PDB file of C-alpha atoms and ligand atoms in Angstrom:
ATOM      1  CA  MET A 132     -28.703  54.472 -55.457  1.00  0.00           C
ATOM      2  CA  LEU A 133     -31.654  52.245 -56.234  1.00  0.00           C
ATOM      3  CA  GLU A 134     -34.555  54.047 -57.848  1.00  0.00           C
ATOM      4  CA  ALA A 135     -37.990  52.791 -58.714  1.00  0.00           C
ATOM      5  CA  ARG A 136     -41.126  54.784 -59.324  1.00  0.00           C
ATOM      6  CA  ASN A 137     -43.089  52.741 -56.752  1.00  0.00           C
ATOM      7  CA  LEU A 138     -40.427  52.805 -53.986  1.00  0.00           C
ATOM      8  CA  TYR A 139     -40.586  55.429 -51.222  1.00  0.00           C
ATOM      9  CA  VAL A 140     -37.689  55.643 -48.797  1.00  0.00           C
ATOM     10  CA  VAL A 141     -39.079  57.262 -45.668  1.00  0.00           C
ATOM     11  CA  ASP A 142     -35.788  58.752 -44.537  1.00  0.00           C
ATOM     12  CA  GLN A 143     -36.903  61.702 -42.456  1.00  0.00           C
ATOM     13  CA  PRO A 144     -35.109  62.228 -39.110  1.00  0.00           C
ATOM     14  CA  LEU A 145     -37.844  60.699 -36.947  1.00  0.00           C
ATOM     15  CA  SER A 146     -38.008  57.447 -38.907  1.00  0.00           C
ATOM     16  CA  GLN A 147     -34.197  57.270 -38.888  1.00  0.00           C
ATOM     17  CA  HIS A 148     -34.174  57.810 -35.124  1.00  0.00           C
ATOM     18  CA  LYS A 149     -36.546  54.853 -34.632  1.00  0.00           C
ATOM     19  CA  LEU A 150     -34.511  52.766 -37.048  1.00  0.00           C
ATOM     20  CA  ALA A 151     -31.359  53.579 -35.085  1.00  0.00           C
ATOM     21  CA  VAL A 152     -32.949  51.943 -32.020  1.00  0.00           C
ATOM     22  CA  LEU A 153     -34.021  48.911 -34.065  1.00  0.00           C
ATOM     23  CA  ARG A 154     -30.609  48.406 -35.652  1.00  0.00           C
ATOM     24  CA  ASP A 155     -28.651  48.588 -32.380  1.00  0.00           C
ATOM     25  CA  GLU A 156     -27.865  45.065 -31.130  1.00  0.00           C
ATOM     26  CA  ARG A 157     -28.015  46.353 -27.529  1.00  0.00           C
ATOM     27  CA  THR A 158     -31.736  47.196 -27.825  1.00  0.00           C
ATOM     28  CA  ARG A 159     -33.790  44.855 -25.640  1.00  0.00           C
ATOM     29  CA  TYR A 160     -37.235  43.410 -26.511  1.00  0.00           C
ATOM     30  CA  ARG A 161     -39.283  46.078 -24.822  1.00  0.00           C
ATOM     31  CA  GLU A 162     -37.547  49.007 -26.538  1.00  0.00           C
ATOM     32  CA  PHE A 163     -37.431  47.071 -29.799  1.00  0.00           C
ATOM     33  CA  ARG A 164     -41.197  46.517 -29.742  1.00  0.00           C
ATOM     34  CA  GLN A 165     -41.828  50.139 -28.881  1.00  0.00           C
ATOM     35  CA  ALA A 166     -39.586  51.476 -31.658  1.00  0.00           C
ATOM     36  CA  MET A 167     -41.208  49.110 -34.180  1.00  0.00           C
ATOM     37  CA  ARG A 168     -44.660  50.298 -33.147  1.00  0.00           C
ATOM     38  CA  GLU A 169     -43.607  53.939 -33.456  1.00  0.00           C
ATOM     39  CA  LEU A 170     -41.969  53.408 -36.831  1.00  0.00           C
ATOM     40  CA  ALA A 171     -45.223  51.797 -38.028  1.00  0.00           C
ATOM     41  CA  LEU A 172     -47.070  55.004 -37.106  1.00  0.00           C
ATOM     42  CA  ILE A 173     -44.711  57.027 -39.296  1.00  0.00           C
ATOM     43  CA  LEU A 174     -44.895  54.580 -42.216  1.00  0.00           C
ATOM     44  CA  VAL A 175     -48.700  54.441 -42.083  1.00  0.00           C
ATOM     45  CA  GLY A 176     -48.760  58.245 -42.167  1.00  0.00           C
ATOM     46  CA  GLU A 177     -46.682  58.170 -45.347  1.00  0.00           C
ATOM     47  CA  ALA A 178     -48.518  55.316 -47.040  1.00  0.00           C
ATOM     48  CA  THR A 179     -51.948  56.844 -46.482  1.00  0.00           C
ATOM     49  CA  ARG A 180     -50.916  59.928 -48.495  1.00  0.00           C
ATOM     50  CA  ARG A 181     -51.862  58.051 -51.647  1.00  0.00           C
ATOM     51  CA  MET A 182     -55.297  56.985 -50.459  1.00  0.00           C
ATOM     52  CA  PRO A 183     -58.126  58.634 -52.384  1.00  0.00           C
ATOM     53  CA  THR A 184     -60.441  60.829 -50.327  1.00  0.00           C
ATOM     54  CA  ASN A 185     -64.037  61.976 -50.604  1.00  0.00           C
ATOM     55  CA  SER A 186     -65.113  65.516 -49.981  1.00  0.00           C
ATOM     56  CA  VAL A 187     -67.748  65.617 -47.250  1.00  0.00           C
ATOM     57  CA  PRO A 188     -69.712  68.653 -46.023  1.00  0.00           C
ATOM     58  CA  VAL A 189     -69.397  69.450 -42.335  1.00  0.00           C
ATOM     59  CA  ARG A 190     -70.337  72.295 -40.031  1.00  0.00           C
ATOM     60  CA  THR A 191     -67.617  73.592 -37.734  1.00  0.00           C
ATOM     61  CA  PRO A 192     -68.688  75.671 -34.719  1.00  0.00           C
ATOM     62  CA  LEU A 193     -68.226  78.705 -37.012  1.00  0.00           C
ATOM     63  CA  ALA A 194     -69.156  77.804 -40.570  1.00  0.00           C
ATOM     64  CA  GLN A 195     -70.069  75.266 -43.204  1.00  0.00           C
ATOM     65  CA  THR A 196     -67.045  73.710 -44.934  1.00  0.00           C
ATOM     66  CA  GLU A 197     -65.813  70.657 -46.839  1.00  0.00           C
ATOM     67  CA  VAL A 198     -63.561  68.026 -45.236  1.00  0.00           C
ATOM     68  CA  GLN A 199     -61.716  65.021 -46.703  1.00  0.00           C
ATOM     69  CA  GLU A 200     -62.346  61.452 -45.607  1.00  0.00           C
ATOM     70  CA  ILE A 201     -60.500  58.335 -46.809  1.00  0.00           C
ATOM     71  CA  SER A 202     -62.881  56.972 -49.394  1.00  0.00           C
ATOM     72  CA  GLY A 203     -62.901  53.283 -48.548  1.00  0.00           C
ATOM     73  CA  PRO A 204     -62.212  50.683 -45.876  1.00  0.00           C
ATOM     74  CA  VAL A 205     -58.624  49.753 -45.039  1.00  0.00           C
ATOM     75  CA  CYS A 206     -57.347  46.216 -44.538  1.00  0.00           C
ATOM     76  CA  LEU A 207     -54.081  45.731 -42.650  1.00  0.00           C
ATOM     77  CA  VAL A 208     -52.228  42.520 -43.462  1.00  0.00           C
ATOM     78  CA  PRO A 209     -49.364  41.698 -41.093  1.00  0.00           C
ATOM     79  CA  VAL A 210     -47.041  38.972 -42.356  1.00  0.00           C
ATOM     80  CA  LEU A 211     -46.527  36.675 -39.364  1.00  0.00           C
ATOM     81  CA  ARG A 212     -44.728  36.821 -37.135  1.00  0.00           C
ATOM     82  CA  ALA A 213     -42.702  39.994 -37.458  1.00  0.00           C
ATOM     83  CA  GLY A 214     -45.484  42.004 -39.114  1.00  0.00           C
ATOM     84  CA  LEU A 215     -47.447  41.757 -35.865  1.00  0.00           C
ATOM     85  CA  GLY A 216     -44.905  44.157 -34.383  1.00  0.00           C
ATOM     86  CA  MET A 217     -46.297  46.871 -36.671  1.00  0.00           C
ATOM     87  CA  LEU A 218     -49.995  46.047 -36.257  1.00  0.00           C
ATOM     88  CA  ASP A 219     -50.675  47.845 -33.004  1.00  0.00           C
ATOM     89  CA  GLY A 220     -49.141  51.093 -34.321  1.00  0.00           C
ATOM     90  CA  ALA A 221     -51.070  50.839 -37.585  1.00  0.00           C
ATOM     91  CA  LEU A 222     -54.341  50.212 -35.711  1.00  0.00           C
ATOM     92  CA  ALA A 223     -53.695  53.245 -33.498  1.00  0.00           C
ATOM     93  CA  LEU A 224     -54.001  55.424 -36.618  1.00  0.00           C
ATOM     94  CA  LEU A 225     -56.579  53.298 -38.444  1.00  0.00           C
ATOM     95  CA  PRO A 226     -58.741  51.927 -35.603  1.00  0.00           C
ATOM     96  CA  GLU A 227     -61.570  50.868 -37.913  1.00  0.00           C
ATOM     97  CA  ALA A 228     -59.330  48.836 -40.209  1.00  0.00           C
ATOM     98  CA  THR A 229     -60.053  45.205 -40.950  1.00  0.00           C
ATOM     99  CA  VAL A 230     -57.124  42.850 -40.272  1.00  0.00           C
ATOM    100  CA  GLY A 231     -56.114  39.894 -42.440  1.00  0.00           C
ATOM    101  CA  PHE A 232     -53.235  37.550 -41.665  1.00  0.00           C
ATOM    102  CA  MET A 233     -50.541  35.950 -43.802  1.00  0.00           C
ATOM    103  CA  GLY A 234     -48.585  33.256 -41.970  1.00  0.00           C
ATOM    104  CA  LEU A 235     -45.255  32.582 -43.654  1.00  0.00           C
ATOM    105  CA  PHE A 236     -41.810  31.565 -42.531  1.00  0.00           C
ATOM    106  CA  ARG A 237     -38.645  31.132 -44.527  1.00  0.00           C
ATOM    107  CA  ASP A 238     -37.196  27.666 -44.810  1.00  0.00           C
ATOM    108  CA  GLU A 239     -33.815  28.180 -43.133  1.00  0.00           C
ATOM    109  CA  ARG A 240     -32.049  26.067 -45.739  1.00  0.00           C
ATOM    110  CA  THR A 241     -33.538  27.411 -48.956  1.00  0.00           C
ATOM    111  CA  ALA A 242     -34.865  30.831 -47.768  1.00  0.00           C
ATOM    112  CA  GLU A 243     -38.089  29.940 -49.647  1.00  0.00           C
ATOM    113  CA  PRO A 244     -41.355  31.013 -47.961  1.00  0.00           C
ATOM    114  CA  ILE A 245     -43.566  28.317 -46.435  1.00  0.00           C
ATOM    115  CA  GLU A 246     -47.232  29.242 -45.961  1.00  0.00           C
ATOM    116  CA  TYR A 247     -48.841  28.013 -42.722  1.00  0.00           C
ATOM    117  CA  TYR A 248     -51.823  30.288 -42.092  1.00  0.00           C
ATOM    118  CA  VAL A 249     -53.915  32.594 -44.240  1.00  0.00           C
ATOM    119  CA  ASN A 250     -56.975  34.462 -43.052  1.00  0.00           C
ATOM    120  CA  LEU A 251     -58.133  37.336 -45.257  1.00  0.00           C
ATOM    121  CA  PRO A 252     -61.454  39.185 -45.423  1.00  0.00           C
ATOM    122  CA  ARG A 253     -63.826  38.547 -48.307  1.00  0.00           C
ATOM    123  CA  ASN A 254     -64.152  41.155 -51.063  1.00  0.00           C
ATOM    124  CA  LEU A 255     -60.557  42.336 -50.818  1.00  0.00           C
ATOM    125  CA  GLU A 256     -61.171  44.384 -53.974  1.00  0.00           C
ATOM    126  CA  ASP A 257     -63.153  46.849 -51.819  1.00  0.00           C
ATOM    127  CA  TYR A 258     -60.209  47.628 -49.525  1.00  0.00           C
ATOM    128  CA  PHE A 259     -57.093  49.746 -49.478  1.00  0.00           C
ATOM    129  CA  VAL A 260     -54.637  47.049 -48.367  1.00  0.00           C
ATOM    130  CA  LEU A 261     -51.556  47.835 -46.286  1.00  0.00           C
ATOM    131  CA  VAL A 262     -49.111  44.922 -45.923  1.00  0.00           C
ATOM    132  CA  LEU A 263     -46.984  45.081 -42.767  1.00  0.00           C
ATOM    133  CA  ASP A 264     -43.622  43.315 -42.634  1.00  0.00           C
ATOM    134  CA  PRO A 265     -40.502  44.850 -41.060  1.00  0.00           C
ATOM    135  CA  MET A 266     -38.125  42.969 -43.378  1.00  0.00           C
ATOM    136  CA  LEU A 267     -37.971  42.657 -47.147  1.00  0.00           C
ATOM    137  CA  ALA A 268     -34.930  40.448 -47.839  1.00  0.00           C
ATOM    138  CA  THR A 269     -35.001  38.157 -50.897  1.00  0.00           C
ATOM    139  CA  GLY A 270     -38.605  39.221 -51.491  1.00  0.00           C
ATOM    140  CA  GLY A 271     -39.858  35.625 -51.454  1.00  0.00           C
ATOM    141  CA  SER A 272     -42.304  36.137 -48.562  1.00  0.00           C
ATOM    142  CA  LEU A 273     -43.687  39.368 -49.962  1.00  0.00           C
ATOM    143  CA  SER A 274     -43.957  37.952 -53.458  1.00  0.00           C
ATOM    144  CA  ALA A 275     -46.056  35.060 -52.080  1.00  0.00           C
ATOM    145  CA  THR A 276     -48.128  37.521 -50.030  1.00  0.00           C
ATOM    146  CA  LEU A 277     -48.817  39.819 -52.979  1.00  0.00           C
ATOM    147  CA  GLY A 278     -49.669  36.853 -55.180  1.00  0.00           C
ATOM    148  CA  LYS A 279     -52.233  35.691 -52.626  1.00  0.00           C
ATOM    149  CA  LEU A 280     -53.715  39.154 -52.079  1.00  0.00           C
ATOM    150  CA  LYS A 281     -54.140  39.718 -55.813  1.00  0.00           C
ATOM    151  CA  GLU A 282     -55.630  36.237 -56.239  1.00  0.00           C
ATOM    152  CA  GLU A 283     -58.194  37.257 -53.600  1.00  0.00           C
ATOM    153  CA  GLY A 284     -59.024  40.406 -55.568  1.00  0.00           C
ATOM    154  CA  ALA A 285     -56.907  43.153 -53.999  1.00  0.00           C
ATOM    155  CA  THR A 286     -56.060  45.955 -56.424  1.00  0.00           C
ATOM    156  CA  TRP A 287     -54.894  48.832 -54.177  1.00  0.00           C
ATOM    157  CA  ILE A 288     -51.889  47.589 -52.193  1.00  0.00           C
ATOM    158  CA  SER A 289     -49.027  49.290 -50.370  1.00  0.00           C
ATOM    159  CA  CYS A 290     -46.304  47.538 -48.363  1.00  0.00           C
ATOM    160  CA  LEU A 291     -44.616  48.926 -45.253  1.00  0.00           C
ATOM    161  CA  HIS A 292     -41.127  47.896 -44.140  1.00  0.00           C
ATOM    162  CA  ALA A 293     -38.512  48.972 -41.632  1.00  0.00           C
ATOM    163  CA  VAL A 294     -35.644  47.727 -43.803  1.00  0.00           C
ATOM    164  CA  ALA A 295     -35.597  46.463 -47.370  1.00  0.00           C
ATOM    165  CA  ALA A 296     -32.600  44.966 -49.164  1.00  0.00           C
ATOM    166  CA  VAL A 297     -31.672  45.859 -52.721  1.00  0.00           C
ATOM    167  CA  PRO A 298     -32.258  42.357 -54.179  1.00  0.00           C
ATOM    168  CA  GLY A 299     -35.789  42.147 -52.734  1.00  0.00           C
ATOM    169  CA  VAL A 300     -36.663  45.715 -53.679  1.00  0.00           C
ATOM    170  CA  GLU A 301     -35.460  45.230 -57.241  1.00  0.00           C
ATOM    171  CA  ARG A 302     -37.473  42.053 -57.611  1.00  0.00           C
ATOM    172  CA  LEU A 303     -40.690  43.315 -56.046  1.00  0.00           C
ATOM    173  CA  THR A 304     -40.810  46.782 -57.633  1.00  0.00           C
ATOM    174  CA  ARG A 305     -40.276  45.116 -61.013  1.00  0.00           C
ATOM    175  CA  GLU A 306     -42.773  42.259 -60.502  1.00  0.00           C
ATOM    176  CA  HIS A 307     -45.453  44.540 -59.000  1.00  0.00           C
ATOM    177  CA  PRO A 308     -45.330  47.994 -60.623  1.00  0.00           C
ATOM    178  CA  ASP A 309     -48.907  48.596 -59.403  1.00  0.00           C
ATOM    179  CA  VAL A 310     -47.930  48.161 -55.720  1.00  0.00           C
ATOM    180  CA  HIS A 311     -46.202  50.865 -53.658  1.00  0.00           C
ATOM    181  CA  PHE A 312     -43.386  50.078 -51.229  1.00  0.00           C
ATOM    182  CA  TYR A 313     -42.503  52.221 -48.204  1.00  0.00           C
ATOM    183  CA  THR A 314     -39.360  51.538 -46.216  1.00  0.00           C
ATOM    184  CA  ALA A 315     -37.322  53.459 -43.669  1.00  0.00           C
ATOM    185  CA  ALA A 316     -34.102  52.216 -45.295  1.00  0.00           C
ATOM    186  CA  VAL A 317     -32.747  50.306 -48.267  1.00  0.00           C
ATOM    187  CA  ASP A 318     -29.773  48.166 -47.281  1.00  0.00           C
ATOM    188  CA  PRO A 319     -27.250  47.049 -49.896  1.00  0.00           C
ATOM    189  CA  GLU A 320     -27.028  43.292 -49.557  1.00  0.00           C
ATOM    190  CA  LEU A 321     -27.894  39.903 -48.105  1.00  0.00           C
ATOM    191  CA  ASP A 322     -25.464  37.559 -46.377  1.00  0.00           C
ATOM    192  CA  GLU A 323     -25.059  33.843 -47.182  1.00  0.00           C
ATOM    193  CA  ASN A 324     -28.128  33.072 -45.004  1.00  0.00           C
ATOM    194  CA  ALA A 325     -30.236  35.663 -46.843  1.00  0.00           C
ATOM    195  CA  PHE A 326     -30.173  38.048 -43.852  1.00  0.00           C
ATOM    196  CA  ILE A 327     -30.194  41.774 -44.614  1.00  0.00           C
ATOM    197  CA  VAL A 328     -26.798  43.464 -44.054  1.00  0.00           C
ATOM    198  CA  PRO A 329     -26.425  45.659 -42.062  1.00  0.00           C
ATOM    199  CA  GLY A 330     -30.150  45.166 -41.322  1.00  0.00           C
ATOM    200  CA  LEU A 331     -31.404  44.727 -37.789  1.00  0.00           C
ATOM    201  CA  GLY A 332     -31.139  40.984 -37.233  1.00  0.00           C
ATOM    202  CA  ASP A 333     -34.184  38.715 -37.214  1.00  0.00           C
ATOM    203  CA  ALA A 334     -37.095  41.046 -36.471  1.00  0.00           C
ATOM    204  CA  GLY A 335     -39.422  38.223 -35.337  1.00  0.00           C
ATOM    205  CA  ASP A 336     -36.873  36.877 -32.879  1.00  0.00           C
ATOM    206  CA  ARG A 337     -36.039  40.347 -31.550  1.00  0.00           C
ATOM    207  CA  LEU A 338     -39.728  41.218 -31.090  1.00  0.00           C
ATOM    208  CA  TYR A 339     -40.687  38.002 -29.359  1.00  0.00           C
ATOM    209  CA  GLY A 340     -37.515  37.015 -27.526  1.00  0.00           C
ATOM    210  CA  THR A 341     -36.854  33.785 -29.407  1.00  0.00           C
ATOM    211  CA  LEU A 342     -33.200  34.507 -30.060  1.00  0.00           C
TER     212      LEU A 342
HETATM  213  C1  LIG B 597     -38.756  37.281 -42.046  1.00  0.00           C
HETATM  214  C2  LIG B 597     -39.398  38.642 -42.265  1.00  0.00           C
HETATM  215  C3  LIG B 597     -40.073  38.491 -43.605  1.00  0.00           C
HETATM  216  C4  LIG B 597     -39.151  37.550 -44.328  1.00  0.00           C
HETATM  217  C5  LIG B 597     -38.280  38.333 -45.261  1.00  0.00           C
HETATM  218  O1  LIG B 597     -39.673  36.386 -41.542  1.00  0.00           O
HETATM  219  O2  LIG B 597     -40.270  39.042 -41.266  1.00  0.00           O
HETATM  220  O3  LIG B 597     -41.372  37.955 -43.527  1.00  0.00           O
HETATM  221  O4  LIG B 597     -38.329  36.899 -43.348  1.00  0.00           O
HETATM  222  O5  LIG B 597     -37.461  37.503 -46.009  1.00  0.00           O
HETATM  223  P1  LIG B 597     -37.648  37.282 -47.570  1.00  0.00           P
HETATM  224  O6  LIG B 597     -37.844  38.631 -48.192  1.00  0.00           O
HETATM  225  O7  LIG B 597     -36.324  36.662 -47.968  1.00  0.00           O
HETATM  226  O8  LIG B 597     -38.788  36.369 -47.798  1.00  0.00           O
HETATM  227  P2  LIG B 597     -39.237  34.932 -40.979  1.00  0.00           P
HETATM  228  O9  LIG B 597     -39.267  33.921 -42.060  1.00  0.00           O
HETATM  229  O10 LIG B 597     -37.944  35.077 -40.236  1.00  0.00           O
HETATM  230  O11 LIG B 597     -40.412  34.557 -40.018  1.00  0.00           O
HETATM  231  P3  LIG B 597     -40.829  35.206 -38.587  1.00  0.00           P
HETATM  232  O12 LIG B 597     -41.354  36.595 -38.867  1.00  0.00           O
HETATM  233  O13 LIG B 597     -41.876  34.278 -38.097  1.00  0.00           O
HETATM  234  O14 LIG B 597     -39.605  35.241 -37.710  1.00  0.00           O
END
C-alpha cells in the first residue's frame, strides 16, 4: 500500500458509494455529474479540516461564546475540463470562494499537458487554494498546475481527486511535500494510453457527453 505523509485516502463508506457510481460504465451523464458533485462535497469537507481558524466572539440566544471561522479566503482552482464537475459541489460549501481556472489537456500521443487557458486571482499567497481535478494519472497536468500556482505565489495548497493512480501520486507527493492530496481511491496502474486502471474512464468525456 502506497503511503505518503501528505496523501489522504478518503475511503469512508459515503465517498466509496459515490465512487461506485462513477466507476460503473453503465452510469449515464446525469448521474455521473451528480455523483461527482456529491463526491466533491465530501472531499471539500475533508480538505478543509487542515485550514487554520480564528476564534471569534459571538452571542448565542443564551450566552456569550467563542466560535471558529476559517481564517482566510479560499480560492478554488478547477483544472479544465473535468475539474469543473467538482466546482459546483465545492462552491455549495464555500460560496464565498474565489475561482481561478487552469486550462490543460493531455496530448493524446505523449500524455504531456498542454496549457490553453489560465486565469488566476492576484495575490494568490493570501488564499487557501483547493485544486479540483477528478483524475490524477501520470501527474503531468497537476505538476504543471502546481508549478503555475506556486509561481503566482500560492503557499497553502490542497488537491482533491476522485481517483489517483500510484505513479502520479508517487511523483506528486515527492515533488510537492508541502501540498496535501485528497483522493477517494488510489488505483494501482496506468494502461498504455496513460489511463487509470481500473479508474472510471475519461472523466471529462463522461461529464460532458463527448465520448
Ligand atoms: C484528464 C484529467 C486530468 C488529467 C490527468 O484531463 O482530468 O486533468 O487528464 O492526467 P495526468 O495526470 O496524466 O496529467 P484531460 O487531458 O483528459 O482533459 P479534459 O479534462 O479536458 O477531458
